[in-house]
Coordinates of C-alpha atoms and ligand atoms in Angstrom, one line a residue:
Chain E
M50 CA -0.1 -0.5 0.2
G51 CA 1.8 3.3 -1.3
N52 CA 1.4 6.6 1.5
R53 CA -2.0 8.9 0.0
A54 CA -2.1 12.1 -0.4
L55 CA -4.6 15.4 -0.1
G56 CA -3.0 17.3 -3.3
R57 CA -3.0 20.8 -1.2
P58 CA -4.3 21.6 1.9
V59 CA -8.1 21.4 3.6
Y60 CA -9.4 23.0 6.3
F61 CA -12.2 22.9 8.3
I62 CA -14.0 26.1 8.9
S63 CA -17.2 25.9 10.9
G64 CA -20.2 23.5 12.0
G65 CA -24.1 23.3 12.4
V66 CA -25.6 20.7 13.8
S67 CA -30.2 20.6 13.8
Q68 CA -31.0 19.0 17.0
F69 CA -31.8 15.6 16.6
T70 CA -35.4 14.9 17.6
K71 CA -37.5 11.5 16.7
A72 CA -39.6 14.1 15.0
R73 CA -39.4 17.1 13.4
Q74 CA -42.9 17.6 11.9
D75 CA -42.2 22.3 12.0
L76 CA -39.5 21.7 9.0
T77 CA -39.4 19.9 6.3
F78 CA -35.7 18.4 5.1
G79 CA -34.3 21.3 3.1
A80 CA -35.9 23.6 6.2
M81 CA -34.2 21.4 8.5
V82 CA -30.2 21.5 6.4
K83 CA -31.4 25.3 6.5
E84 CA -31.7 25.2 10.3
S85 CA -28.0 24.1 10.1
T86 CA -26.6 25.9 7.7
D87 CA -27.8 29.4 8.9
Q88 CA -25.6 27.7 12.7
M89 CA -22.9 27.6 9.7
V90 CA -23.0 30.4 8.9
E91 CA -22.9 32.1 11.4
D92 CA -20.8 30.8 13.4
L93 CA -18.0 32.6 10.7
N94 CA -20.0 35.7 11.9
L95 CA -21.6 36.6 8.7
P96 CA -24.6 37.2 6.9
C97 CA -25.8 35.0 4.9
G98 CA -26.4 37.1 2.3
K99 CA -22.4 37.9 2.0
F100 CA -21.4 33.9 2.1
I101 CA -23.1 32.8 -0.8
E102 CA -21.6 35.7 -2.9
I103 CA -18.3 34.6 -1.2
L104 CA -19.6 30.6 -3.1
R105 CA -20.4 32.4 -5.7
K106 CA -17.3 34.5 -6.4
K107 CA -15.1 31.8 -4.9
N108 CA -15.5 28.0 -6.7
G109 CA -18.1 26.9 -4.1
G110 CA -20.0 24.3 -4.0
T111 CA -21.8 21.4 -1.8
K112 CA -22.7 17.7 -1.4
A113 CA -25.5 16.5 -0.2
S114 CA -25.9 13.8 2.4
Y115 CA -28.6 11.8 2.4
F116 CA -29.3 7.5 3.2
S117 CA -33.2 6.8 2.0
D118 CA -35.4 7.6 -0.3
H119 CA -37.9 5.9 1.2
Y120 CA -38.2 7.9 3.8
T121 CA -38.2 11.3 2.4
R122 CA -40.7 10.1 -0.6
Q123 CA -39.2 12.6 -2.6
L124 CA -36.7 11.6 -5.4
M125 CA -34.6 14.4 -5.6
A126 CA -34.4 15.8 -2.4
G127 CA -30.9 16.6 -2.5
I128 CA -31.8 19.3 -5.0
M129 CA -34.5 20.9 -3.1
A130 CA -31.9 21.3 0.0
Q131 CA -29.5 22.5 -2.3
D132 CA -32.5 25.0 -3.4
I133 CA -33.8 26.0 -0.6
Q134 CA -30.4 27.8 1.2
G135 CA -29.2 29.4 -1.3
F136 CA -27.3 27.4 -3.2
C137 CA -28.3 27.1 -6.6
P138 CA -26.4 27.1 -9.6
L139 CA -23.4 26.3 -7.3
S140 CA -21.8 23.1 -8.5
S141 CA -23.2 19.6 -6.3
N142 CA -23.7 16.0 -6.2
R143 CA -25.5 13.3 -3.6
V144 CA -23.6 11.3 -1.8
E145 CA -24.7 7.9 0.0
G146 CA -24.0 4.8 1.3
G147 CA -26.0 3.6 4.2
G148 CA -24.9 4.8 8.0
A149 CA -21.4 6.1 7.0
T150 CA -23.2 8.8 4.5
G151 CA -22.3 11.9 6.3
G152 CA -18.9 10.5 6.9
I153 CA -18.3 9.7 2.8
C154 CA -19.8 12.8 2.3
F155 CA -17.3 14.9 4.3
Q156 CA -14.7 12.6 2.8
E157 CA -16.3 14.2 -1.4
A158 CA -16.1 17.2 0.6
V159 CA -12.7 17.2 1.2
K160 CA -11.3 15.9 -2.3
D161 CA -12.9 18.2 -4.1
V162 CA -10.9 20.7 -2.4
A163 CA -7.8 19.0 -2.2
S164 CA -7.9 18.6 -5.8
G165 CA -8.5 22.9 -6.3
Y166 CA -12.0 21.7 -8.6
L167 CA -13.7 23.3 -5.5
D168 CA -12.4 26.4 -2.6
L169 CA -15.1 27.0 -0.3
C170 CA -17.6 23.0 -0.1
V171 CA -20.6 22.9 2.1
A172 CA -21.2 19.3 2.7
F173 CA -25.1 19.1 4.1
G174 CA -27.0 15.8 5.2
F175 CA -30.2 15.1 6.6
E176 CA -33.0 12.3 7.0
T177 CA -36.4 12.4 8.4
M178 CA -37.1 9.3 9.7
S179 CA -39.8 9.8 11.2
H180 CA -42.2 9.8 8.0
V181 CA -42.8 5.7 8.7
R182 CA -43.7 4.3 11.9
T183 CA -40.6 2.6 14.2
W184 CA -40.8 -1.2 12.6
K185 CA -41.5 0.0 8.9
G186 CA -38.3 2.1 9.3
N187 CA -36.2 -1.5 10.4
E188 CA -37.7 -2.8 7.4
F189 CA -36.9 0.8 5.2
I190 CA -33.1 0.3 6.7
A191 CA -32.7 -3.4 6.6
L192 CA -33.9 -3.3 3.2
A193 CA -30.4 -2.4 3.1
S194 CA -29.4 -6.3 3.6
D195 CA -29.8 -8.9 0.7
T196 CA -32.8 -8.5 -0.2
D197 CA -32.5 -12.3 -2.3
F198 CA -30.8 -14.4 0.8
D199 CA -30.4 -12.0 3.4
Y200 CA -34.1 -10.2 4.6
P201 CA -36.3 -13.2 3.5
V202 CA -35.3 -14.7 6.4
G203 CA -36.8 -12.1 9.3
G204 CA -32.9 -10.1 8.8
F205 CA -32.6 -6.9 10.0
Y206 CA -29.6 -5.0 11.2
S207 CA -30.4 -5.5 15.1
G208 CA -30.1 -9.0 14.0
Y209 CA -26.9 -8.5 12.0
Y210 CA -25.0 -7.1 15.1
A211 CA -26.4 -8.8 17.7
M212 CA -25.1 -11.8 15.7
M213 CA -21.9 -10.4 15.1
V214 CA -21.3 -9.9 18.8
T215 CA -22.6 -13.1 19.5
R216 CA -19.5 -14.3 17.8
H217 CA -17.0 -11.6 19.8
M218 CA -18.1 -12.9 22.8
Y219 CA -17.9 -16.5 21.8
E220 CA -14.1 -15.9 20.4
F221 CA -12.9 -13.3 22.5
G222 CA -14.7 -13.5 25.8
T223 CA -16.9 -9.8 25.4
T224 CA -19.8 -9.9 28.1
V225 CA -23.0 -7.9 28.1
E226 CA -22.1 -5.7 31.3
Q227 CA -18.7 -4.3 29.4
M228 CA -21.7 -3.4 26.2
A229 CA -23.2 -2.3 28.2
M230 CA -20.4 0.2 30.4
V231 CA -21.0 1.6 26.2
S232 CA -24.1 2.3 26.4
V233 CA -23.5 4.4 30.4
K234 CA -21.2 6.2 29.4
N235 CA -22.6 7.3 25.8
H236 CA -26.3 8.1 27.9
R237 CA -24.7 10.2 30.2
N238 CA -22.2 12.5 28.3
A239 CA -25.2 13.4 26.6
F240 CA -27.0 14.2 29.8
F241 CA -24.4 17.6 28.4
N242 CA -25.5 17.4 25.4
P243 CA -28.3 19.4 24.3
Y244 CA -27.8 18.3 21.1
A245 CA -28.3 14.9 22.1
Q246 CA -31.4 13.0 21.7
K247 CA -31.5 10.8 24.6
R248 CA -29.9 12.4 27.9
E249 CA -30.0 10.1 30.4
K250 CA -28.2 8.4 33.1
L251 CA -28.1 4.7 33.8
T252 CA -26.9 2.0 35.0
I253 CA -25.7 -1.2 34.0
D254 CA -28.8 -2.7 35.2
D255 CA -30.5 -0.6 33.8
V256 CA -28.9 -1.6 30.0
R257 CA -29.4 -4.9 30.8
K258 CA -33.2 -5.1 31.8
S259 CA -34.8 -2.4 28.6
E260 CA -36.5 -4.7 27.1
M261 CA -34.7 -7.3 25.0
V262 CA -34.2 -6.8 20.6
A263 CA -32.0 -8.7 19.0
W264 CA -29.8 -11.1 22.4
P265 CA -28.0 -9.9 23.3
L266 CA -28.7 -6.4 22.6
T267 CA -31.6 -4.7 24.4
R268 CA -33.6 -1.5 23.2
R269 CA -30.9 1.3 25.4
D270 CA -27.4 -0.9 23.3
I271 CA -29.3 0.5 20.0
C272 CA -29.5 4.0 18.7
V273 CA -32.9 5.6 17.6
M274 CA -33.9 7.0 14.6
S275 CA -34.3 11.0 14.4
D276 CA -35.3 13.6 12.6
G277 CA -32.2 15.7 11.7
A278 CA -29.8 17.6 9.6
A279 CA -26.0 18.5 9.4
S280 CA -24.0 21.1 8.0
C281 CA -19.9 21.5 7.6
L282 CA -17.6 23.5 5.5
V283 CA -14.6 23.2 4.1
V284 CA -12.2 25.6 3.0
S285 CA -8.9 25.7 1.1
E286 CA -6.4 28.1 1.9
E287 CA -8.1 30.3 -0.9
G288 CA -11.4 30.3 1.4
I289 CA -9.8 31.4 4.5
E290 CA -8.5 34.5 2.7
E291 CA -12.0 35.2 1.1
I292 CA -13.9 34.6 4.0
L293 CA -11.4 36.4 5.8
K294 CA -11.6 39.4 3.4
A295 CA -15.5 39.4 3.9
G296 CA -15.0 40.4 7.4
G297 CA -15.8 37.2 8.6
N298 CA -14.6 35.3 11.7
I299 CA -12.9 31.8 12.6
G300 CA -13.7 30.5 15.5
G301 CA -11.0 27.7 15.2
T302 CA -9.4 26.3 12.3
V303 CA -9.4 22.6 12.3
K304 CA -6.8 21.0 9.4
I305 CA -8.1 17.6 7.5
I306 CA -4.5 15.4 8.2
G307 CA -6.0 12.3 7.1
I308 CA -8.7 10.5 5.2
G309 CA -9.2 5.8 4.9
R310 CA -12.0 4.3 3.5
G311 CA -12.4 0.6 3.6
T312 CA -15.9 -1.6 2.5
D313 CA -16.6 -5.0 2.9
M314 CA -19.2 -7.5 2.1
M315 CA -22.8 -6.4 2.4
R316 CA -23.5 -10.6 3.4
M317 CA -22.1 -11.4 6.1
A318 CA -22.6 -15.2 4.7
D319 CA -19.1 -13.9 2.8
R320 CA -17.6 -12.5 5.4
P321 CA -13.6 -14.3 5.0
H322 CA -12.1 -15.9 7.9
G323 CA -7.9 -14.7 5.9
E324 CA -5.6 -13.0 7.6
V325 CA -6.1 -10.1 9.8
V326 CA -4.9 -6.8 8.0
L327 CA -2.3 -5.3 10.3
L328 CA -1.2 -2.2 11.5
P329 CA 1.8 -0.8 11.5
W330 CA 3.2 -1.3 15.0
E331 CA 1.1 -4.9 14.5
K332 CA 2.5 -7.8 13.8
E333 CA 1.0 -11.1 12.9
D334 CA 1.8 -13.7 15.8
H335 CA -0.7 -11.3 17.4
Y336 CA -3.5 -13.0 15.6
R337 CA -2.1 -16.6 15.2
D338 CA -4.9 -18.5 15.5
L339 CA -7.8 -15.3 14.7
K340 CA -9.8 -15.9 11.8
Y341 CA -10.7 -12.7 10.5
P342 CA -12.8 -9.8 9.7
G343 CA -15.0 -13.5 10.2
V344 CA -18.5 -12.2 11.2
H345 CA -16.4 -10.5 14.2
S346 CA -14.6 -7.9 12.8
F347 CA -15.3 -5.0 10.2
R348 CA -12.2 -5.3 8.0
A349 CA -13.8 -2.0 6.5
G350 CA -12.8 0.3 9.6
R351 CA -9.4 -1.4 9.4
V352 CA -8.3 -0.3 5.9
A353 CA -10.0 3.2 7.3
A354 CA -8.0 3.4 9.3
R355 CA -4.7 2.3 8.6
E356 CA -5.3 4.9 5.0
A357 CA -5.9 7.9 6.8
Y358 CA -2.9 7.0 10.4
G359 CA -0.7 6.2 7.1
M360 CA -2.1 9.5 5.4
A361 CA -1.5 11.5 9.2
G362 CA 1.7 9.7 10.3
I363 CA 0.0 8.4 13.2
T364 CA 1.9 5.5 14.6
D365 CA 1.0 5.2 18.2
P366 CA -3.8 6.2 18.1
L367 CA -3.0 6.1 22.6
E368 CA -1.0 9.0 22.4
E369 CA -1.7 11.0 19.2
I370 CA -5.1 11.2 19.2
D371 CA -7.0 13.4 21.5
F372 CA -10.5 12.5 21.4
I373 CA -12.2 9.9 19.1
E374 CA -15.9 10.0 17.6
L375 CA -17.2 6.9 15.8
H376 CA -20.1 4.9 14.4
D377 CA -21.6 3.6 18.3
A378 CA -25.1 1.9 16.5
Y379 CA -24.5 -0.3 18.6
T380 CA -22.7 -0.7 22.2
S381 CA -21.2 -3.6 20.5
S382 CA -20.2 -2.2 17.0
E383 CA -18.3 0.8 19.4
I384 CA -16.6 -2.1 21.5
Q385 CA -15.6 -3.7 17.7
T386 CA -13.8 -0.3 16.4
Y387 CA -12.2 0.1 19.2
E388 CA -10.2 -2.6 17.8
D389 CA -10.2 -1.8 14.6
L390 CA -8.5 1.6 15.1
G391 CA -6.3 -0.3 16.9
L392 CA -7.1 1.6 20.4
C393 CA -5.9 -2.0 21.2
K394 CA -5.4 -5.8 20.1
Y395 CA -8.4 -7.3 18.3
G396 CA -10.1 -9.7 20.9
D397 CA -9.1 -6.8 23.8
G398 CA -12.2 -4.4 22.9
G399 CA -14.6 -5.7 26.2
R400 CA -11.8 -5.2 28.8
F401 CA -10.5 -1.7 27.2
V402 CA -14.1 0.2 28.2
E403 CA -14.2 -2.1 31.1
S404 CA -10.2 0.2 31.9
G405 CA -12.7 3.5 31.4
A406 CA -10.0 4.5 28.8
S407 CA -12.8 5.5 26.4
F408 CA -14.5 7.6 29.3
L409 CA -14.4 11.0 30.3
K410 CA -12.0 12.0 33.1
N411 CA -14.3 14.9 35.2
I412 CA -17.4 12.7 34.7
D413 CA -19.2 10.1 36.9
Y414 CA -20.5 7.4 35.6
G415 CA -21.5 4.9 39.1
F416 CA -18.6 2.5 39.1
P417 CA -15.0 3.4 39.4
L418 CA -12.2 3.2 35.7
T419 CA -9.2 2.0 36.4
R420 CA -7.1 4.7 34.1
P421 CA -10.5 7.4 32.8
G422 CA -10.2 9.6 30.1
K423 CA -7.0 8.0 28.1
L424 CA -7.9 8.1 25.1
P425 CA -12.6 9.3 25.5
V426 CA -14.8 8.1 22.9
N427 CA -18.1 9.8 21.8
P428 CA -17.6 12.5 24.1
S429 CA -21.1 14.2 22.5
G430 CA -22.8 10.9 23.4
G431 CA -22.5 9.1 20.0
L432 CA -25.3 7.5 18.3
I433 CA -26.7 5.9 20.7
A434 CA -27.5 8.5 22.6
C435 CA -27.8 11.7 20.0
G436 CA -29.6 10.0 17.9
H437 CA -28.8 8.9 14.2
P438 CA -30.6 10.5 11.7
V439 CA -28.7 9.0 8.7
G440 CA -27.1 11.5 6.2
A441 CA -26.5 13.7 9.1
T442 CA -25.1 11.8 11.7
G443 CA -21.4 11.5 9.9
L444 CA -21.3 15.4 9.1
M445 CA -23.4 15.6 12.8
Q446 CA -20.2 13.7 14.4
A447 CA -17.5 16.2 11.8
V448 CA -19.3 19.3 13.6
F449 CA -18.7 17.6 16.8
S450 CA -15.9 17.1 16.8
L451 CA -14.4 20.6 15.2
W452 CA -16.0 22.2 18.4
Q453 CA -13.8 19.6 20.4
I454 CA -10.9 20.8 18.9
Q455 CA -11.7 24.6 18.0
G456 CA -12.6 24.5 22.0
T457 CA -15.6 26.1 22.0
I458 CA -17.6 23.1 23.3
K459 CA -18.4 25.7 26.4
K460 CA -20.1 28.0 23.6
H461 CA -21.9 25.5 21.1
F462 CA -23.6 23.3 24.4
G463 CA -24.0 25.7 27.6
T464 CA -21.1 23.7 29.4
D465 CA -17.8 22.3 29.6
D466 CA -18.4 19.8 30.6
L467 CA -18.0 17.6 27.8
Q468 CA -15.1 19.9 26.5
I469 CA -11.9 17.2 26.8
P470 CA -9.4 19.9 27.9
E471 CA -6.4 21.0 24.9
A472 CA -7.9 18.9 22.5
K473 CA -5.3 19.0 19.5
T474 CA -6.2 16.1 17.2
G475 CA -9.3 14.3 17.0
L476 CA -10.3 11.3 14.5
W477 CA -14.1 10.7 13.1
H478 CA -15.4 7.4 12.4
S479 CA -18.7 6.8 9.9
H480 CA -19.5 3.2 9.5
A481 CA -22.7 1.7 7.0
G482 CA -24.9 -1.6 7.6
T483 CA -22.3 -4.4 9.6
G484 CA -19.2 -2.7 8.2
T485 CA -19.8 -2.4 4.7
Y486 CA -18.4 0.9 3.8
V487 CA -16.3 2.4 6.8
T488 CA -15.1 6.0 6.7
V489 CA -11.9 7.3 9.2
T490 CA -11.1 10.9 9.5
I491 CA -8.7 12.6 10.9
G492 CA -8.3 16.4 12.0
E493 CA -5.9 18.8 14.0
K494 CA -5.7 21.9 14.7
V495 CA -4.3 24.5 12.8
Chain O
M142 CA -66.2 28.9 0.4
G143 CA -66.9 28.7 3.7
D144 CA -66.5 30.8 6.0
I145 CA -63.9 32.5 7.8
L146 CA -63.8 32.1 11.9
A147 CA -62.9 34.8 13.5
E148 CA -59.8 33.2 15.0
D149 CA -58.7 32.1 11.9
K150 CA -59.2 36.0 9.9
K151 CA -56.6 36.6 12.8
K152 CA -53.9 33.8 12.5
L153 CA -54.6 35.2 8.7
D154 CA -54.0 38.8 9.5
S155 CA -50.5 37.8 11.4
L156 CA -49.6 36.2 9.3
L157 CA -49.6 38.1 6.4
K158 CA -48.4 41.5 8.6
G159 CA -44.8 39.1 8.7
G160 CA -46.1 38.2 12.2
S161 CA -46.2 34.6 14.5
S162 CA -48.7 32.5 12.0
G163 CA -50.2 30.4 15.2
I164 CA -50.7 27.6 12.4
E165 CA -49.8 24.4 13.3
P166 CA -47.7 21.5 11.1
L167 CA -50.3 20.4 9.4
V168 CA -49.9 16.6 9.3
F169 CA -51.1 13.5 6.9
E170 CA -50.6 10.2 6.2
Q171 CA -49.7 8.8 2.5
S172 CA -49.7 5.1 1.5
Y173 CA -47.3 3.9 -1.1
D174 CA -48.1 0.7 -2.7
I175 CA -45.7 -1.3 -5.1
E176 CA -45.9 -4.6 -7.4
Y177 CA -42.3 -5.1 -8.5
V178 CA -41.1 -7.5 -10.7
M179 CA -37.8 -8.7 -9.5
S180 CA -35.4 -11.3 -11.0
H181 CA -33.5 -14.1 -8.9
G182 CA -30.8 -13.4 -12.6
Q183 CA -28.2 -16.0 -12.3
D184 CA -28.3 -16.8 -9.2
S185 CA -31.5 -18.5 -10.6
P186 CA -30.3 -22.4 -10.2
F187 CA -30.0 -21.7 -6.3
F188 CA -33.6 -21.0 -5.7
V189 CA -34.6 -23.7 -8.5
G190 CA -32.4 -26.0 -5.9
L191 CA -34.4 -25.0 -3.2
A192 CA -37.3 -27.1 -4.8
F193 CA -36.1 -29.5 -5.1
G194 CA -34.5 -30.3 -1.7
K195 CA -31.1 -29.4 -2.5
L196 CA -28.9 -26.9 -1.0
L197 CA -25.9 -25.3 -4.2
G198 CA -23.2 -23.2 -3.4
T199 CA -20.8 -22.0 -5.8
R200 CA -16.8 -23.1 -6.8
C201 CA -14.4 -20.6 -8.1
K202 CA -13.0 -22.6 -11.3
A203 CA -9.5 -20.5 -10.7
C204 CA -9.1 -20.1 -7.6
H205 CA -11.5 -23.1 -6.2
Y206 CA -13.2 -21.0 -2.9
S207 CA -16.6 -21.9 -2.2
Y208 CA -19.1 -20.5 -1.5
A209 CA -22.0 -21.8 1.0
T210 CA -24.2 -18.7 0.0
P211 CA -23.8 -18.9 -3.7
K212 CA -21.2 -16.1 -6.0
S213 CA -21.4 -15.9 -9.4
F214 CA -18.3 -14.1 -9.7
C215 CA -15.4 -15.0 -7.2
V216 CA -14.8 -12.7 -4.9
N217 CA -11.5 -13.4 -4.1
C218 CA -10.4 -13.8 -8.3
G219 CA -13.2 -12.2 -10.2
G220 CA -13.3 -15.5 -12.0
R221 CA -16.1 -17.5 -12.7
C222 CA -18.0 -20.1 -9.9
S223 CA -19.5 -23.0 -11.1
W224 CA -22.6 -25.2 -8.9
V225 CA -21.5 -27.1 -7.0
E226 CA -24.1 -28.7 -4.1
V227 CA -23.8 -28.0 -0.1
P228 CA -23.9 -30.5 2.5
G229 CA -27.2 -30.6 3.9
S230 CA -25.9 -30.3 7.6
G231 CA -23.8 -27.8 8.9
K232 CA -22.6 -26.6 12.0
I233 CA -24.0 -22.8 13.8
H234 CA -21.9 -20.7 13.4
T235 CA -23.3 -17.8 15.4
F236 CA -26.6 -16.3 15.8
T237 CA -29.7 -15.0 17.6
L238 CA -33.3 -14.4 18.8
C239 CA -34.9 -11.7 18.2
H240 CA -37.4 -10.5 19.6
F241 CA -38.4 -8.1 17.7
G242 CA -38.2 -7.4 14.0
S243 CA -38.8 -5.3 10.4
E244 CA -42.7 -4.9 10.5
A245 CA -42.5 -7.6 7.7
F246 CA -41.5 -10.5 10.2
L247 CA -42.9 -8.4 13.7
K248 CA -45.9 -11.5 13.8
E249 CA -43.3 -14.3 13.4
T250 CA -41.7 -12.9 16.5
P251 CA -39.9 -14.8 18.6
Y252 CA -37.7 -17.0 15.9
L253 CA -34.1 -17.4 15.7
L254 CA -31.7 -16.6 13.2
I255 CA -28.5 -18.6 12.2
L256 CA -25.3 -18.2 10.3
V257 CA -24.2 -21.8 9.4
E258 CA -20.8 -23.3 8.8
F259 CA -19.9 -26.0 5.7
E260 CA -17.1 -28.7 5.6
G261 CA -15.4 -26.9 2.9
F262 CA -17.0 -24.4 2.0
N263 CA -15.0 -21.2 2.8
T264 CA -18.4 -19.3 2.9
L265 CA -21.6 -19.0 5.5
F266 CA -25.1 -19.2 5.2
L267 CA -27.9 -17.5 7.3
S268 CA -31.3 -18.7 8.1
R269 CA -33.5 -19.5 10.3
L270 CA -33.2 -22.3 13.4
K271 CA -36.3 -24.4 14.4
G272 CA -36.9 -26.8 16.8
V273 CA -35.6 -25.2 19.4
D274 CA -36.9 -23.3 22.8
P275 CA -35.9 -19.9 22.4
A276 CA -35.4 -19.8 26.6
T277 CA -33.1 -21.9 26.4
A278 CA -31.0 -20.2 23.4
G279 CA -27.3 -19.1 25.0
L280 CA -23.7 -18.8 23.6
K281 CA -23.7 -23.3 23.9
L282 CA -25.8 -23.2 20.4
I283 CA -22.3 -22.2 18.4
G284 CA -21.0 -25.5 17.5
T285 CA -24.4 -27.1 17.6
K286 CA -24.6 -29.8 14.6
V287 CA -28.0 -28.6 12.6
E288 CA -29.4 -29.9 9.4
A289 CA -31.2 -28.3 6.2
K290 CA -35.0 -28.6 6.5
F291 CA -37.4 -27.3 3.5
N292 CA -40.7 -25.9 3.0
P293 CA -43.7 -29.4 2.8
A294 CA -45.8 -26.9 0.8
L295 CA -43.5 -27.1 -2.4
K296 CA -43.9 -30.6 -2.6
D297 CA -46.1 -30.3 -4.9
K298 CA -44.6 -28.5 -7.2
L299 CA -41.2 -30.5 -7.1
D300 CA -43.3 -34.2 -7.5
F301 CA -44.2 -32.2 -10.2
M302 CA -40.9 -30.7 -11.6
R303 CA -39.4 -34.0 -10.9
K304 CA -41.4 -36.0 -12.9
R305 CA -40.5 -33.6 -16.3
K306 CA -37.3 -33.9 -15.7
I307 CA -36.4 -30.7 -15.3
D308 CA -32.3 -29.9 -14.7
Y309 CA -32.2 -27.8 -11.6
K310 CA -28.4 -27.1 -12.5
R311 CA -29.5 -25.7 -16.1
T312 CA -32.4 -23.5 -16.0
E313 CA -31.5 -22.8 -19.8
S314 CA -33.0 -26.0 -20.6
L315 CA -36.7 -25.3 -19.0
S316 CA -39.0 -24.6 -21.5
P317 CA -41.6 -21.7 -21.4
E318 CA -44.3 -23.7 -19.6
E319 CA -42.1 -24.9 -17.1
K320 CA -40.1 -21.6 -16.4
E321 CA -44.0 -20.2 -15.9
L322 CA -45.0 -22.5 -13.5
I323 CA -41.3 -21.6 -11.2
K324 CA -41.8 -17.9 -11.3
K325 CA -45.2 -19.5 -9.7
M326 CA -43.5 -20.9 -6.8
E327 CA -42.6 -18.2 -5.6
I328 CA -39.9 -19.8 -4.3
K329 CA -37.8 -18.3 -1.4
V330 CA -34.9 -18.4 1.2
S331 CA -37.2 -18.9 3.5
D332 CA -38.4 -21.7 2.5
L333 CA -35.1 -23.5 4.0
W334 CA -34.5 -23.3 7.6
F335 CA -32.1 -25.3 9.8
E336 CA -33.1 -28.0 13.0
P337 CA -30.8 -29.2 15.1
A338 CA -29.6 -32.7 13.6
Ligands
ZN592 ZN1 -11.4 -17.2 -7.6

């Protein structure tokens, strides 16, 4: 594998999130996006007319991120969201890749700026999952699995992830209590995030005793469906100059230092049993007997991490990264993702969460932790607590990451409980159904 | 047109003057039904095989990688695969007990899903596990020997097809009438499930 590079420096300078909630009946999807782009522009201290003027003058463009045409019951929803923002006739295209739609969208914006095609790119995303009732919504998501072989036997996503973690438990001894700790952590973190849909103080017992969906996953091991939108502004050096020239104010600049992406086969049954894709600091004999990725690991996540670390020059994520926002659609997938990202060896994810490494140092979770705060994961509360309006999710994670690195959590959340002191480097991770598409993006304070 | 009530008139006036309308979002229901005409395409022999009580997989002609869930093109080398019979019994690789599901399957809950591994095959097969009390499901299920069961409802059509000597491995040899019959059979992957051996 050769080292990959971006053509020229790319910066992430502003973002906005429209509150994630069960149903936004007061706004249509385009207006929901407008709520998030307005926040993104206000943060630059620019009137929106001025911002649009800059986009038109200085190679501006957009990317629209949304997953399902079924939920909107509207084809070409992207262009409707584009026009309601006042972004026509600028260059744009839709991006779609299941749960990773937002993460892919962000990276496509980065690439358009890196290539020199755009100087400013707005990556905006949304989903309106409230348009159908919960179990019909589950059916729509299940249609994002093989509809000839997997869906007809009663396959649905919570069931697929349950089978994956059941094998993880069998293979590595991961426990349901370790999974529940992820749920406690993320709900507790979200307690301090006003954008989150579920702000709850839970115990491990609360998680285990909530309704079983697909053994071993309970309702509190699983993220909820939401309506929501999010927007990110990615720019070149010229883009920054133009904003400053127009009287804009940048609350903190993040340089994109690494992007990576991997894929895997749709059907879990097809996942091979081969050799582990190694990170540069790992040795083959760490995994002599491990059949990889099997259904217990996400090869796409490992490939994405390896690419992004390679580009960013990261060789020790625990020391070089200050926080991670990752795609915890399930508590189990957060644990599996620790391993894909090389925060610990394959099989050690359960013990990693138990050590407290992924918790915040300053928050009381109701149980003792041996090394809290080594590398906080999902300080925002993640998908489990913030909600998962698919097309918006990966962008929401990027925005929360930006605010961490900018040091503007207090400004945006009204409290600094979730602010990681002197956060310099952050990683955000986006993931589609059973690990079919995974993106890893790394940003650093300028 | 009906008369405008005083209260509504006030809302409308406020709206036109640029004030808050006080109008609640108008929520409505709408249904959306579609009949799709689908084809199993190159995977069709698998489904015809089910009618004959056979589980068909594939094997790459070039690298010999084998698929318990058929793939016509090898994901390792891009080569063509040929059809092969998968043994009727295997072992549970992993499982889950579903208390919920997609809307279409809610009435069937609770049900067990398993991935089955087969001797001599590189990939797995997703199916239902029946004949096990869901209340007893636990990690100990992993490794349990299971065997394939085929939906008895397919039997009439199957007998008919046997009499007609249809070669299930060669769909191109079917007459239009026979093809029509197979279409009517609506063979689904759920016509196959596994039970403890
Ligand atoms: Zn091959």
